Structures are given as C-alpha cells and as structure tokens.
XYZ file of C-alpha atoms in Angstrom:
207
model
C -37.526 -0.828 24.313
C -34.784 -2.087 22.573
C -33.967 0.177 19.510
C -35.616 -0.676 15.886
C -31.974 -1.064 14.032
C -30.409 -3.209 17.210
C -33.738 -5.637 16.347
C -32.588 -5.342 12.945
C -28.847 -6.625 13.358
C -29.318 -9.945 13.247
C -30.903 -10.631 10.332
C -28.650 -7.847 8.970
C -25.116 -9.809 9.628
C -27.111 -13.370 8.851
C -28.014 -12.021 5.580
C -24.446 -10.858 4.384
C -22.496 -13.492 6.374
C -24.350 -16.545 3.552
C -23.049 -14.624 1.172
C -20.392 -13.931 1.844
C -19.525 -17.164 2.776
C -20.487 -17.802 -0.977
C -18.726 -14.802 -2.304
C -15.003 -16.517 -2.475
C -12.664 -14.434 -4.841
C -12.992 -15.411 -7.936
C -10.408 -18.839 -9.243
C -11.346 -21.938 -11.778
C -13.040 -23.508 -9.241
C -15.341 -20.591 -7.379
C -18.880 -21.689 -8.904
C -21.336 -19.402 -10.267
C -23.292 -19.431 -7.486
C -20.538 -17.883 -5.066
C -19.103 -15.504 -8.032
C -22.638 -14.258 -8.238
C -23.064 -13.878 -4.817
C -19.589 -11.606 -5.165
C -20.544 -9.995 -7.779
C -23.850 -8.513 -5.411
C -21.805 -7.658 -3.093
C -19.030 -5.255 -5.319
C -21.184 -3.990 -7.453
C -24.869 -2.917 -4.847
C -23.752 -0.100 -4.114
C -22.887 1.010 -7.500
C -27.305 1.279 -7.313
C -26.103 5.361 -5.604
C -25.218 6.430 -9.637
C -22.872 8.926 -7.373
C -20.284 5.804 -5.830
C -19.980 4.388 -9.823
C -18.383 7.446 -11.477
C -16.352 8.287 -8.075
C -15.453 4.941 -8.846
C -14.377 5.098 -12.100
C -17.834 3.976 -14.617
C -18.322 7.097 -17.464
C -21.783 6.911 -18.057
C -22.127 7.271 -21.880
C -24.365 10.115 -23.273
C -26.439 7.672 -25.491
C -28.653 5.094 -24.913
C -28.426 1.804 -26.355
C -30.795 -0.023 -28.090
C -31.083 -3.587 -30.298
C -30.116 -2.727 -33.367
C -31.727 -5.782 -34.206
C -35.135 -8.134 -34.212
C -36.112 -8.920 -30.667
C -36.043 -4.576 -29.424
C -35.645 -4.495 -25.928
C -32.085 -1.831 -24.889
C -29.187 -1.905 -22.628
C -29.228 1.270 -21.094
C -26.487 3.908 -20.814
C -23.416 2.299 -20.294
C -21.184 3.559 -18.206
C -17.794 2.499 -18.590
C -14.531 1.752 -16.577
C -11.172 0.894 -18.543
C -9.363 0.018 -16.191
C -11.566 -2.969 -15.875
C -11.312 -3.535 -19.701
C -10.518 -7.455 -20.012
C -12.249 -8.231 -16.569
C -13.468 -11.700 -16.356
C -13.463 -10.967 -12.182
C -17.056 -11.604 -10.726
C -16.255 -7.678 -8.764
C -15.543 -5.977 -11.565
C -17.526 -5.470 -14.550
C -16.304 -3.604 -17.373
C -19.170 -1.262 -17.461
C -23.049 -1.015 -15.245
C -25.894 -0.608 -17.607
C -28.260 1.979 -15.799
C -32.102 3.775 -16.760
C -31.920 7.313 -16.203
C -35.143 9.186 -17.085
C -33.467 12.097 -18.153
C -33.686 14.199 -14.907
C -30.302 13.288 -13.321
C -32.202 10.077 -11.849
C -30.543 6.726 -12.756
C -31.153 2.870 -11.225
C -29.112 0.192 -12.299
C -30.281 -2.534 -14.096
C -27.210 -4.923 -15.058
C -23.395 -5.812 -15.522
C -21.487 -6.766 -18.760
C -18.003 -7.730 -18.771
C -15.550 -6.820 -21.855
C -12.583 -9.349 -22.796
C -10.553 -8.349 -26.738
C -9.778 -11.059 -28.620
C -6.209 -12.069 -29.181
C -6.717 -12.212 -32.752
C -8.328 -10.113 -33.194
C -10.557 -12.284 -35.588
C -14.482 -13.073 -36.068
C -13.924 -16.892 -36.951
C -11.578 -18.033 -34.305
C -12.681 -18.110 -30.464
C -9.941 -20.556 -28.778
C -9.826 -17.580 -25.812
C -13.290 -17.630 -25.390
C -13.371 -16.673 -21.875
C -16.198 -18.087 -19.198
C -17.785 -16.583 -15.908
C -20.782 -17.754 -13.896
C -20.725 -20.590 -16.166
C -22.163 -19.224 -19.079
C -19.940 -18.976 -21.778
C -19.294 -15.385 -23.689
C -20.607 -14.181 -26.701
C -18.762 -13.340 -29.417
C -15.800 -13.422 -31.291
C -17.957 -9.262 -31.852
C -16.863 -6.895 -34.659
C -16.352 -3.859 -33.849
C -19.383 -1.626 -33.705
C -17.013 2.033 -33.667
C -13.813 4.157 -33.421
C -11.065 2.554 -31.188
C -13.512 -0.674 -30.470
C -11.672 -4.253 -30.978
C -12.458 -8.094 -31.974
C -14.423 -8.833 -28.399
C -15.731 -11.251 -26.102
C -19.169 -9.634 -24.137
C -20.853 -10.667 -21.274
C -24.412 -9.480 -20.023
C -25.879 -10.117 -16.117
C -29.461 -8.497 -15.355
C -28.734 -8.261 -11.862
C -30.780 -5.395 -10.846
C -33.911 -5.920 -13.139
C -35.286 -8.575 -13.810
C -34.845 -9.859 -17.682
C -38.162 -12.341 -18.870
C -35.871 -12.735 -22.203
C -33.265 -14.437 -19.590
C -30.721 -13.014 -17.032
C -27.672 -13.540 -19.715
C -29.081 -12.105 -22.601
C -27.841 -8.778 -24.359
C -30.905 -6.613 -24.668
C -34.331 -6.643 -21.961
C -37.022 -5.852 -23.490
C -38.095 -3.984 -20.279
C -35.113 -1.449 -20.165
C -36.434 1.503 -22.455
C -34.849 4.572 -24.543
C -36.349 7.431 -24.000
C -36.803 9.235 -27.648
C -33.795 11.565 -28.704
C -31.214 9.870 -26.310
C -30.369 6.814 -29.166
C -27.408 7.311 -30.535
C -27.925 8.969 -34.134
C -28.099 6.897 -37.765
C -24.359 7.564 -39.663
C -25.437 10.493 -42.605
C -25.746 8.894 -45.494
C -22.936 10.165 -48.158
C -23.847 13.268 -50.030
C -23.625 12.947 -53.933
C -21.142 14.307 -55.228
C -21.754 17.861 -57.515
C -20.948 16.496 -61.863
C -18.030 17.990 -62.681
C -18.036 20.907 -64.926
C -19.080 19.157 -69.160
C -19.701 15.719 -67.768
C -22.901 14.606 -69.453
C -26.320 14.037 -67.809
C -27.366 10.558 -67.226
C -29.208 9.530 -69.771
C -33.064 8.878 -69.351
C -34.491 5.370 -68.477
C -36.340 3.965 -72.080
C -40.047 4.918 -72.241
C -42.207 1.935 -71.165
C -44.142 -0.264 -73.900
C -47.657 0.791 -74.110
C -49.644 -1.838 -72.234
C-alpha cells in the first residue's frame, strides 16, 4: 500500500501551484488576489511564533485594545522595523498575535505602516495602497518615536466580522492586566510657602 504522504503529495502540489501562479512579485499591476496569495505564502510560516522572532519580529509586551468605540483589539503587535515603509505584500511591518499568557501564540493578522512624507495629517497625496485597499491615515503619532503615518491591517489568519481590512478585530480579546497602563495624571504642585489658600466657594442660597 502506498504511504499516506504519497497520497497527499499530489493534493499539496496542486494547492501550492494554484497559489504560486497567483503569487507574482509585488508590482503596480499585480491584482489584489495575486497579492493576497503572495502574503499567504510568505506569512504561513509565522504561525510558528519562533520563526517570526527569528526573522526579526519583536513582540510588544502589551496587548493593544481599541481605544475608541466599537471594541475589539489588535492583540500583541510584533514589529520588524526592517520593514518600516513596506508596501510589499510579503513583508508586513508587523505581525499581530493572540497570546494566552502561557507562552502560546496564535497568528491572527498583519499590518503595514508607511511614514507620511510631509509629516502632516491634513494632506494625503502620498497615500499608499495594497490589495486594492487605500491605507488609513495620515494617522498622528501615538507614542514616542512614532511619526505621522499610514496603516493597513489584514486579518488573514483570523476572521474579522467587522471586515478583513478593519484595524480592530472584535474576536480578539486582551486578557485583564495585559494592556498598556494609562498615563498617570500629573500630580498637583504643592502651594508655595506663604501663599494664600484658595478662597472657599460661596455658600449656596437657601431654596
């Protein structure tokens, strides 16, 4: 009897061929379907978290939640700054993982980030696109060292009911205590010696 792997080989070869035919190098004329196939082929290996880290993707220590309305989260971004500014479907700037806190990681999505040329949020003449989708932005910097930028998310490895290219996925959840702490409110400066105490508010008039 033929080995089981031999029976599976034709199917695997056929599947690979069908993707490879569509996985042309990123060019201005590449179709969205071809670009998605290229992304699938290039990032499938990163389902093994160890390979992502070995390739230069650095885990963020915090799980990122949607700061606005709508809920959802990004999960744990893993940035590879060698791919800052990439619009290559095979080289996302960040991989987005779900983590269980016990060292198990599950690849969920991808992100591409491109710095805005003039650093202004009121102009967008340099907006990039990928997969037939315009990048979001220009977006303001959200942490020290970040610049005004464009961003595109792709939920290739976990279904997003809000849409494949939406920035946050309601099916991704950050566990309690894993998100970035909010900045502490600035402490009130002590009154200078001899300074007058603030006046008491006037008493309310009887009703």
